[in-house]
């Protein structure tokens, strides 16, 4: 089920909220109801997907139980950890990367003149990367004694399946909601801040990301884009992915508040970053902090000298890229960011860079990030290379078709939302904080844009979120 | 701590909207004695297909959504010049079919182009007809966007034509295979350069009577139409048409704002009697194709489309078979079901819009025609 769909907004959400608040004000029955609702939400895509999520839940709950057993020997704790992590990652690798590995194996075999293996056609369960990471965070945190074990299986299953953030994050650590799973209350103020944040996120997605996405689709799908169209296309994609994903995160956090949870803020004005390292402190914060705490620091972080630090950065960014999808373009995207991060670290606090006015540093960082989005959005490495060529003005010369392509990219229906999106990027207001205390102007603005967005939703075609594919 | 009244308002307003819409929808359904689509959830097994179908039915069946949708579409179209998934708004009031524009500019889909399938289907059809002593003539009809790319955007320079790579590959493939193909792209480009009147309607994806006449002239030239007076004459028959692109926008407010076009059609009639043109199934020419053959022919004013005008150019009636939107395959399937239409034929003229080379819903299967007695010369 998609948040910006008729069935979610007008059926699933009111029913789930109504039953939730009719139940006794205790976490037991309310968690149980949230669990049922979340499985319905997830099973709506494909009922069989729920079996996989249940398996990941059971594996990690069992692992956590063994690890947290009073008096458990370190050896058995470690064995349970390894088993839970390996089987969870094994499922992720199988469902997400098996086909990719087989295709590349066939390329390799073909180079040696050998016959290839049969490539399996495996359906990728939506959100698997997110809920597997959440499950891993639980097992690892319980092993590290940084989080208590779940009170009941139902509580843990509720944490894994919690529908507001299950499909596309933010990746919620168990430790951050463990207390709320045991005890939480939602007053009118918190609920209202949740509704305001949900409404703003909904409008970001429907009124900005969707129409802007049309320009990006036309440019990236073009056989022969010119330089102007190529630049406009990548700027459009940068805006689309930000307003799509941050809109989803706002809706997720808003829904969490409606049920008494407070999830991590996932974006902090990333396009106002003045370096790539700063960008990663602001973009998809729940993933970057996850990779930092569960991969970069265990690898040694920056404590073992510059060479090891660079290697760790490269590993983290390559795996972070691969996490987004089984395609070499995502690996290239990770490598690109890794190289930039290493270059920044090697340069240290270079006085020349710091001497630049901040707006210039922000603009330069934005251009570098635009380059990364080309890798991210292109379907193949060859497409990405062709797109860079077009951006450099060395693509196919303009012909009569250029006007038709320009008409699709530079439509007022795309340009006006892009302009609004640009103004919002410049503005210092962020929905997460803006919605925390609801006042009359905020309530009225949020409600007005929500009504317009609902009307727009009724007139739009199917609009899945970009991050669902990851 | 007391709650700010604005918080109470936000909660109440939000709840009223998300709970109010299903209540209104349910009430309307009950008043109309229609079973609400949501009921399907409890009567069908929860398979992926059933869930998608129910969700779609709930969206489409919502009385609130149906009431709001046309106004939102109108606001987008009139305020932001946004024609949604189907329509691209050009300059000077011209509308274009967005999939046609994408056909011209976008890379073929990952699965590959259908041009090779189309060429195989055309060769197969040619061979089947050859075996029956019938000649095939192929007429790919240009998309409006290919003829008027300059009218999609203010930067375009007239007169200009554009040839999609798939269309170019198809035309050259036909020529290599020795299949007679009528190149309307070149003809339309020449006509525009010579200052011809508009060859396509401003708010419709189809050609004008002027465009149609050029196509007829070119096909007739290939068929070596006899010179001299025709058994047919033409009568002026102007019609007011609401363009198909306007209708695709599904908003009465847009239809009212854009208005209808007046089209100067010419109806073909018998020169002697003034009787309207009528097909002759026994004719030696069979014309098959899609909506480019239907417009003005069975639409208003009738007898003023490609078929009637081709008959006039040839000086004799033709037989025809038309399938809207099915020029690639459905019309051939119709022919397979009605093989007697091929009796006594010398030529089959097959017209289909070029975007079918990528977008034909049924693809381009090679079809076998049922056996017929061989034509006796």
mmCIF file of C-alpha atoms in Angstrom, chain A residues 18 21 30 49 75 155 193 204 222 227 245 266 271 299 327 354 375 377 410 413 452 464 466-467:
data_model
loop_
_atom_site.group_PDB
_atom_site.id
_atom_site.type_symbol
_atom_site.label_atom_id
_atom_site.label_comp_id
_atom_site.label_asym_id
_atom_site.label_seq_id
_atom_site.Cartn_x
_atom_site.Cartn_y
_atom_site.Cartn_z
ATOM 1 C CA UNK A 18 -10.086 4.357 15.003
ATOM 2 C CA UNK A 21 -7.789 4.555 19.926
ATOM 3 C CA UNK A 30 -2.438 -1.611 20.780
ATOM 4 C CA UNK A 49 5.817 -11.162 1.161
ATOM 5 C CA UNK A 75 30.449 -18.204 22.767
ATOM 6 C CA UNK A 155 6.287 -6.358 20.453
ATOM 7 C CA UNK A 193 1.982 17.582 15.103
ATOM 8 C CA UNK A 204 5.707 17.275 -0.946
ATOM 9 C CA UNK A 222 15.740 10.649 -23.958
ATOM 10 C CA UNK A 227 23.123 19.999 -22.631
ATOM 11 C CA UNK A 245 12.013 10.556 -0.086
ATOM 12 C CA UNK A 266 15.875 11.464 8.211
ATOM 13 C CA UNK A 271 21.200 20.539 -0.370
ATOM 14 C CA UNK A 299 35.928 -1.693 10.578
ATOM 15 C CA UNK A 327 23.027 -2.663 -10.377
ATOM 16 C CA UNK A 354 37.236 27.104 3.563
ATOM 17 C CA UNK A 375 24.906 7.437 -11.688
ATOM 18 C CA UNK A 377 19.229 7.539 -11.950
ATOM 19 C CA UNK A 410 10.337 22.625 -19.721
ATOM 20 C CA UNK A 413 3.572 22.055 -15.082
ATOM 21 C CA UNK A 452 -5.008 20.457 -2.794
ATOM 22 C CA UNK A 464 5.077 4.807 -6.308
ATOM 23 C CA UNK A 466 11.342 6.061 -5.557
ATOM 24 C CA UNK A 467 12.795 4.404 -2.486
#
